mmCIF file of C-alpha atoms in Angstrom:
data_model
loop_
_atom_site.group_PDB
_atom_site.id
_atom_site.type_symbol
_atom_site.label_atom_id
_atom_site.label_comp_id
_atom_site.label_asym_id
_atom_site.label_seq_id
_atom_site.Cartn_x
_atom_site.Cartn_y
_atom_site.Cartn_z
ATOM 1 C CA MET A 1 0.421 -7.442 8.477
ATOM 2 C CA PHE A 2 3.106 -9.553 10.153
ATOM 3 C CA VAL A 3 5.694 -8.192 12.575
ATOM 4 C CA LEU A 4 8.517 -9.582 14.699
ATOM 5 C CA SER A 5 8.131 -9.356 18.474
ATOM 6 C CA GLU A 6 10.947 -10.005 20.929
ATOM 7 C CA ILE A 7 9.982 -12.151 23.924
ATOM 8 C CA GLU A 8 11.852 -13.297 27.033
ATOM 9 C CA ASP A 9 10.653 -16.417 28.799
ATOM 10 C CA THR A 10 11.750 -19.471 30.749
ATOM 11 C CA ILE A 11 11.264 -22.568 28.621
ATOM 12 C CA SER A 12 11.112 -26.067 30.104
ATOM 13 C CA VAL A 13 12.245 -29.170 28.216
ATOM 14 C CA HIS A 14 10.929 -32.621 29.140
ATOM 15 C CA PRO A 15 13.499 -35.384 29.788
ATOM 16 C CA SER A 16 12.131 -37.334 26.816
ATOM 17 C CA SER A 17 13.560 -34.608 24.549
ATOM 18 C CA PHE A 18 17.087 -34.693 25.970
ATOM 19 C CA GLY A 19 18.250 -36.821 23.039
ATOM 20 C CA GLN A 20 17.584 -33.965 20.594
ATOM 21 C CA PRO A 21 19.796 -30.897 20.118
ATOM 22 C CA SER A 22 18.982 -28.294 22.754
ATOM 23 C CA LEU A 23 17.921 -25.603 20.280
ATOM 24 C CA THR A 24 15.588 -28.033 18.520
ATOM 25 C CA SER A 25 13.886 -28.997 21.781
ATOM 26 C CA ILE A 26 13.639 -25.361 22.881
ATOM 27 C CA SER A 27 12.201 -24.305 19.507
ATOM 28 C CA ASP A 28 9.573 -27.042 19.677
ATOM 29 C CA GLN A 29 8.521 -25.991 23.171
ATOM 30 C CA ILE A 30 8.299 -22.324 22.168
ATOM 31 C CA ASN A 31 6.025 -23.188 19.240
ATOM 32 C CA ILE A 32 3.874 -25.420 21.446
ATOM 33 C CA LYS A 33 3.517 -22.649 24.019
ATOM 34 C CA TYR A 34 3.018 -19.637 21.735
ATOM 35 C CA ALA A 35 1.851 -20.704 18.261
ATOM 36 C CA ASN A 36 -1.773 -19.731 17.565
ATOM 37 C CA LYS A 37 -1.963 -17.914 20.895
ATOM 38 C CA ILE A 38 -2.865 -14.263 21.484
ATOM 39 C CA LEU A 39 -0.596 -12.086 23.612
ATOM 40 C CA VAL A 40 -2.253 -8.963 24.960
ATOM 41 C CA ASP A 41 -0.898 -5.798 23.301
ATOM 42 C CA VAL A 42 1.279 -7.961 21.037
ATOM 43 C CA GLY A 43 -1.003 -9.841 18.648
ATOM 44 C CA LEU A 44 -1.679 -13.334 17.324
ATOM 45 C CA CYS A 45 1.499 -15.418 17.506
ATOM 46 C CA ILE A 46 2.165 -17.448 14.369
ATOM 47 C CA SER A 47 5.488 -19.232 14.922
ATOM 48 C CA LEU A 48 9.044 -18.890 16.163
ATOM 49 C CA PHE A 49 11.309 -16.789 13.927
ATOM 50 C CA ASP A 50 14.681 -17.134 15.652
ATOM 51 C CA ILE A 51 16.388 -17.464 19.033
ATOM 52 C CA LEU A 52 18.536 -14.496 20.064
ATOM 53 C CA SER A 53 20.054 -15.867 23.280
ATOM 54 C CA CYS A 54 19.730 -18.876 25.535
ATOM 55 C CA SER A 55 21.150 -19.661 28.971
ATOM 56 C CA GLU A 56 22.454 -23.018 30.128
ATOM 57 C CA GLY A 57 19.804 -25.472 31.207
ATOM 58 C CA LYS A 58 19.158 -25.845 34.926
ATOM 59 C CA VAL A 59 17.406 -28.643 36.790
ATOM 60 C CA ARG A 60 15.151 -27.730 39.684
ATOM 61 C CA PHE A 61 14.889 -29.833 42.820
ATOM 62 C CA GLY A 62 12.301 -32.593 42.488
ATOM 63 C CA ASP A 63 11.792 -31.927 38.776
ATOM 64 C CA GLY A 64 13.567 -33.646 35.902
ATOM 65 C CA PHE A 65 12.911 -30.817 33.436
ATOM 66 C CA LEU A 66 15.659 -28.598 32.078
ATOM 67 C CA TYR A 67 14.850 -24.884 32.307
ATOM 68 C CA TYR A 68 16.329 -22.327 29.910
ATOM 69 C CA HIS A 69 16.056 -18.550 30.006
ATOM 70 C CA VAL A 70 15.495 -17.714 26.340
ATOM 71 C CA THR A 71 15.210 -14.496 24.349
ATOM 72 C CA PHE A 72 13.554 -15.092 20.996
ATOM 73 C CA ARG A 73 11.502 -13.458 18.266
ATOM 74 C CA LEU A 74 8.048 -14.511 17.130
ATOM 75 C CA VAL A 75 6.213 -13.888 13.886
ATOM 76 C CA VAL A 76 3.077 -12.062 15.026
ATOM 77 C CA PHE A 77 -0.048 -11.081 13.142
ATOM 78 C CA ARG A 78 -0.924 -7.483 13.962
ATOM 79 C CA PRO A 79 -1.710 -5.222 10.998
ATOM 80 C CA PHE A 80 -1.045 -1.522 11.382
ATOM 81 C CA THR A 81 -3.692 1.195 11.178
ATOM 82 C CA GLN A 82 -4.815 2.063 7.626
ATOM 83 C CA GLU A 83 -3.168 -1.061 6.205
ATOM 84 C CA VAL A 84 -5.105 -2.402 3.205
ATOM 85 C CA LEU A 85 -5.895 -6.129 3.239
ATOM 86 C CA THR A 86 -8.115 -8.535 1.333
ATOM 87 C CA ALA A 87 -10.192 -11.307 2.885
ATOM 88 C CA LYS A 88 -13.541 -13.088 2.581
ATOM 89 C CA ILE A 89 -16.896 -12.180 4.067
ATOM 90 C CA LYS A 90 -17.777 -14.739 6.738
ATOM 91 C CA SER A 91 -21.195 -13.526 7.916
ATOM 92 C CA SER A 92 -23.416 -10.461 8.193
ATOM 93 C CA ASP A 93 -26.023 -9.127 10.578
ATOM 94 C CA GLU A 94 -27.714 -5.836 11.395
ATOM 95 C CA SER A 95 -24.653 -4.526 13.239
ATOM 96 C CA GLY A 96 -22.209 -5.062 10.370
ATOM 97 C CA ILE A 97 -20.048 -7.567 8.510
ATOM 98 C CA ARG A 98 -17.614 -10.175 9.815
ATOM 99 C CA ILE A 99 -14.552 -10.922 7.685
ATOM 100 C CA THR A 100 -12.183 -13.884 7.781
ATOM 101 C CA LEU A 101 -8.553 -14.076 6.721
ATOM 102 C CA GLY A 102 -8.622 -17.865 6.911
ATOM 103 C CA PHE A 103 -6.418 -18.089 9.999
ATOM 104 C CA PHE A 104 -8.121 -15.169 11.790
ATOM 105 C CA ASP A 105 -11.885 -14.579 11.868
ATOM 106 C CA ASP A 106 -12.362 -11.628 14.216
ATOM 107 C CA VAL A 107 -12.352 -8.767 11.709
ATOM 108 C CA TYR A 108 -15.506 -6.655 11.940
ATOM 109 C CA VAL A 109 -16.894 -3.919 9.708
ATOM 110 C CA PRO A 110 -19.505 -1.915 11.669
ATOM 111 C CA SER A 111 -22.481 -0.532 9.787
ATOM 112 C CA HIS A 112 -21.202 3.063 9.840
ATOM 113 C CA LEU A 113 -18.033 1.996 7.973
ATOM 114 C CA ILE A 114 -19.949 0.502 5.023
ATOM 115 C CA PRO A 115 -20.228 2.823 1.975
ATOM 116 C CA LYS A 116 -23.412 4.895 1.857
ATOM 117 C CA PRO A 117 -26.182 4.581 0.898
ATOM 118 C CA CYS A 118 -26.442 1.041 2.217
ATOM 119 C CA ALA A 119 -28.851 -1.187 4.113
ATOM 120 C CA PHE A 120 -29.163 -4.699 5.496
ATOM 121 C CA ASP A 121 -31.466 -7.021 3.563
ATOM 122 C CA HIS A 122 -33.078 -9.345 6.115
ATOM 123 C CA GLN A 123 -34.257 -11.792 3.468
ATOM 124 C CA GLU A 124 -30.837 -12.162 1.849
ATOM 125 C CA ARG A 125 -29.051 -11.788 5.207
ATOM 126 C CA ALA A 126 -26.540 -9.505 3.527
ATOM 127 C CA TRP A 127 -25.660 -5.832 3.254
ATOM 128 C CA PHE A 128 -25.928 -4.018 -0.049
ATOM 129 C CA TRP A 129 -24.653 -0.737 -1.445
ATOM 130 C CA LEU A 130 -26.341 1.566 -3.938
ATOM 131 C CA TYR A 131 -23.828 3.026 -6.362
ATOM 132 C CA GLU A 132 -26.347 5.652 -7.485
ATOM 133 C CA ALA A 133 -29.671 6.334 -5.800
ATOM 134 C CA ARG A 134 -32.354 7.368 -8.289
ATOM 135 C CA THR A 135 -34.160 9.621 -5.841
ATOM 136 C CA GLU A 136 -33.484 11.307 -2.533
ATOM 137 C CA GLN A 137 -36.134 9.100 -0.958
ATOM 138 C CA ILE A 138 -34.244 5.959 -2.003
ATOM 139 C CA ALA A 139 -30.979 7.483 -0.783
ATOM 140 C CA ALA A 140 -32.605 8.047 2.611
ATOM 141 C CA ASP A 141 -34.087 4.518 2.678
ATOM 142 C CA PRO A 142 -32.131 2.156 0.372
ATOM 143 C CA LEU A 143 -34.609 -0.674 1.044
ATOM 144 C CA LEU A 144 -36.994 1.119 -1.351
ATOM 145 C CA SER A 145 -34.603 0.400 -4.230
ATOM 146 C CA GLN A 146 -35.082 -2.294 -6.852
ATOM 147 C CA GLN A 147 -33.285 -5.623 -6.528
ATOM 148 C CA GLU A 148 -31.206 -5.061 -9.676
ATOM 149 C CA GLU A 149 -29.902 -1.740 -8.311
ATOM 150 C CA ARG A 150 -28.355 -3.321 -5.235
ATOM 151 C CA MET A 151 -24.714 -4.353 -5.025
ATOM 152 C CA TYR A 152 -24.725 -7.115 -2.417
ATOM 153 C CA LEU A 153 -21.869 -8.079 -0.132
ATOM 154 C CA ASP A 154 -22.543 -11.816 -0.015
ATOM 155 C CA ASN A 155 -20.838 -14.412 2.145
ATOM 156 C CA GLY A 156 -17.701 -15.830 0.563
ATOM 157 C CA GLU A 157 -17.040 -12.745 -1.574
ATOM 158 C CA ILE A 158 -13.513 -11.312 -1.531
ATOM 159 C CA VAL A 159 -13.446 -7.858 0.017
ATOM 160 C CA ARG A 160 -10.740 -5.209 0.307
ATOM 161 C CA PHE A 161 -10.652 -3.227 3.555
ATOM 162 C CA THR A 162 -8.526 -0.910 5.650
ATOM 163 C CA VAL A 163 -7.667 -1.482 9.302
ATOM 164 C CA GLU A 164 -9.194 1.227 11.487
ATOM 165 C CA SER A 165 -8.233 -0.064 14.936
ATOM 166 C CA ASP A 166 -7.656 -3.193 16.981
ATOM 167 C CA ALA A 167 -8.581 -4.156 20.524
ATOM 168 C CA PHE A 168 -7.465 -6.717 23.078
ATOM 169 C CA TYR A 169 -9.648 -8.274 25.732
ATOM 170 C CA ASP A 170 -7.952 -9.972 28.659
ATOM 171 C CA GLY A 171 -10.668 -12.263 29.999
ATOM 172 C CA GLU A 172 -10.856 -12.750 33.745
ATOM 173 C CA PRO A 173 -11.505 -16.199 35.226
ATOM 174 C CA GLY A 174 -14.814 -16.893 36.922
ATOM 175 C CA PRO A 175 -18.417 -16.014 36.156
ATOM 176 C CA GLY A 176 -18.007 -12.311 36.962
ATOM 177 C CA GLY A 177 -19.551 -9.994 39.502
ATOM 178 C CA GLY A 178 -23.041 -10.015 40.898
ATOM 179 C CA LYS A 179 -24.534 -10.536 44.350
ATOM 180 C CA GLU A 180 -26.542 -13.575 45.258
ATOM 181 C CA GLY A 181 -29.847 -13.262 47.080
ATOM 182 C CA ALA A 182 -29.465 -13.554 50.864
ATOM 183 C CA THR A 183 -33.100 -14.166 51.850
ATOM 184 C CA GLY A 184 -34.510 -17.624 52.560
ATOM 185 C CA GLY A 185 -37.731 -19.354 51.551
ATOM 186 C CA ALA A 186 -39.422 -18.868 48.184
ATOM 187 C CA GLY A 187 -38.145 -15.313 47.821
ATOM 188 C CA GLY A 188 -34.600 -16.467 48.474
ATOM 189 C CA ALA A 189 -34.926 -19.257 45.901
ATOM 190 C CA ALA A 190 -36.192 -16.800 43.303
ATOM 191 C CA GLY A 191 -33.352 -14.434 44.086
ATOM 192 C CA ASP A 192 -30.810 -17.244 43.722
ATOM 193 C CA GLY A 193 -32.316 -18.219 40.371
ATOM 194 C CA GLN A 194 -32.126 -14.666 39.048
ATOM 195 C CA SER A 195 -28.561 -14.317 40.295
ATOM 196 C CA ALA A 196 -27.559 -17.630 38.700
ATOM 197 C CA GLY A 197 -29.092 -16.498 35.413
ATOM 198 C CA LEU A 198 -27.208 -13.207 35.635
ATOM 199 C CA HIS A 199 -23.950 -15.043 36.303
ATOM 200 C CA HIS A 200 -24.593 -17.368 33.363
ATOM 201 C CA ASN A 201 -25.247 -14.447 31.007
ATOM 202 C CA GLN A 202 -22.117 -12.624 32.139
ATOM 203 C CA HIS A 203 -20.027 -15.765 31.780
ATOM 204 C CA THR A 204 -21.425 -16.430 28.292
ATOM 205 C CA ALA A 205 -20.739 -12.840 27.231
ATOM 206 C CA LYS A 206 -17.139 -13.124 28.397
ATOM 207 C CA GLU A 207 -16.647 -16.400 26.543
ATOM 208 C CA THR A 208 -18.001 -15.054 23.266
ATOM 209 C CA LYS A 209 -16.001 -11.816 23.310
ATOM 210 C CA PRO A 210 -12.832 -12.273 21.222
ATOM 211 C CA HIS A 211 -9.498 -11.741 22.927
ATOM 212 C CA TYR A 212 -8.229 -9.865 19.874
ATOM 213 C CA SER A 213 -10.393 -8.162 17.277
ATOM 214 C CA ILE A 214 -9.908 -5.749 14.392
ATOM 215 C CA THR A 215 -12.272 -2.986 13.318
ATOM 216 C CA ALA A 216 -12.158 -2.461 9.555
ATOM 217 C CA SER A 217 -13.654 -0.095 6.991
ATOM 218 C CA ILE A 218 -14.810 -0.679 3.420
ATOM 219 C CA ALA A 219 -16.022 2.898 2.916
ATOM 220 C CA GLY A 220 -13.591 4.426 0.462
ATOM 221 C CA SER A 221 -12.404 4.425 -3.112
ATOM 222 C CA GLY A 222 -11.113 0.996 -4.119
ATOM 223 C CA LEU A 223 -12.541 -0.639 -0.988
ATOM 224 C CA GLY A 224 -15.390 -3.113 -0.744
ATOM 225 C CA LEU A 225 -15.836 -6.098 -3.017
ATOM 226 C CA VAL A 226 -12.846 -6.612 -5.280
ATOM 227 C CA SER A 227 -15.263 -7.405 -8.123
ATOM 228 C CA TRP A 228 -16.684 -3.869 -7.887
ATOM 229 C CA TRP A 229 -13.392 -2.361 -8.994
ATOM 230 C CA THR A 230 -12.084 -5.050 -11.346
ATOM 231 C CA GLY A 231 -14.044 -3.624 -14.278
ATOM 232 C CA ALA A 232 -12.928 -0.084 -13.459
ATOM 233 C CA GLU A 233 -9.273 -1.136 -13.319
ATOM 234 C CA ALA A 234 -9.608 -2.951 -16.646
ATOM 235 C CA ALA A 235 -11.309 0.082 -18.190
ATOM 236 C CA GLY A 236 -8.586 2.324 -16.801
ATOM 237 C CA GLY A 237 -5.919 0.106 -18.343
ATOM 238 C CA GLU A 238 -7.664 0.155 -21.725
ATOM 239 C CA GLY A 239 -7.985 3.936 -21.511
ATOM 240 C CA ALA A 240 -4.286 4.339 -20.814
ATOM 241 C CA GLU A 241 -3.455 2.041 -23.706
ATOM 242 C CA TYR A 242 -5.795 4.023 -25.961
ATOM 243 C CA VAL A 243 -4.153 7.310 -24.964
ATOM 244 C CA GLU A 244 -0.697 5.895 -25.626
ATOM 245 C CA GLU A 245 -1.759 4.574 -29.017
ATOM 246 C CA GLY A 246 -3.461 7.860 -29.895
ATOM 247 C CA HIS A 247 -0.396 9.825 -28.853
ATOM 248 C CA GLY A 248 1.772 7.594 -31.021
ATOM 249 C CA GLU A 249 -0.482 8.067 -34.050
ATOM 250 C CA TYR A 250 -0.522 11.825 -33.498
ATOM 251 C CA ALA A 251 3.274 11.906 -33.293
ATOM 252 C CA ALA A 252 3.552 9.849 -36.494
ATOM 253 C CA GLU A 253 1.170 12.186 -38.346
ATOM 254 C CA GLU A 254 3.100 15.231 -37.105
ATOM 255 C CA MET A 255 6.387 13.710 -38.284
ATOM 256 C CA ASP A 256 4.914 12.927 -41.718
ATOM 257 C CA GLN A 257 3.674 16.517 -41.985
ATOM 258 C CA GLN A 258 7.140 17.867 -41.166
ATOM 259 C CA VAL A 259 8.744 15.590 -43.778
ATOM 260 C CA TYR A 260 6.169 16.675 -46.357
ATOM 261 C CA GLU A 261 6.833 20.364 -45.667
ATOM 262 C CA GLY A 262 10.579 19.761 -45.931
ATOM 263 C CA GLU A 263 10.188 18.184 -49.361
ATOM 264 C CA GLU A 264 8.245 21.221 -50.541
#
């Protein structure tokens, strides 16, 4: 889930920090610059891990800052493909489920990666899974099932998932493309209004798109709500204990039989 990434950068230190040790000031500036930031094709930076090398500080003309060329490593959040993680369900809609890790909220489970048969309940605003569909008709349309048959994935529930893929989005500055109307008069005003609306929609879409997102799956054995499998794990443990106890009793009976035959 967490990896170390090596970065090279020029770090500036303000004159007010000259009284501190150089490495302390440099470390503080690295954390200020990178912590909780997303680097494209790297991941979500958490904090500085260590400093590998650092040049002598140089002062530029007209600037009182000290500049250091630093090579350092950062702790970065970027889970690998098929890694299994646990988190909480943040929200749900018709397109799928959004999961939060607490410090990272852009984990999405699309509808086709939810175990089948499943459906989205608009009244509960949550997805549900049918462990066993009573009829083929219910399997084809899970909304025909009874309420007690549904296993809901409610907000706040702990869920286990696998990482399918991740994606980075490097947002561009500005409202985006689009041509403004060039005609004058009423037609020109209408054209400008439509163009402004188009620009606003494009700008809003860019702002809402996460710079780093993870696509996850809960369709698989052991995946989904942790509570679904807790009972099965407990039952499996009891079964193993029962087998061990039974094997021990059988061995004891066999040993007694051998002793009895020896006495005869």
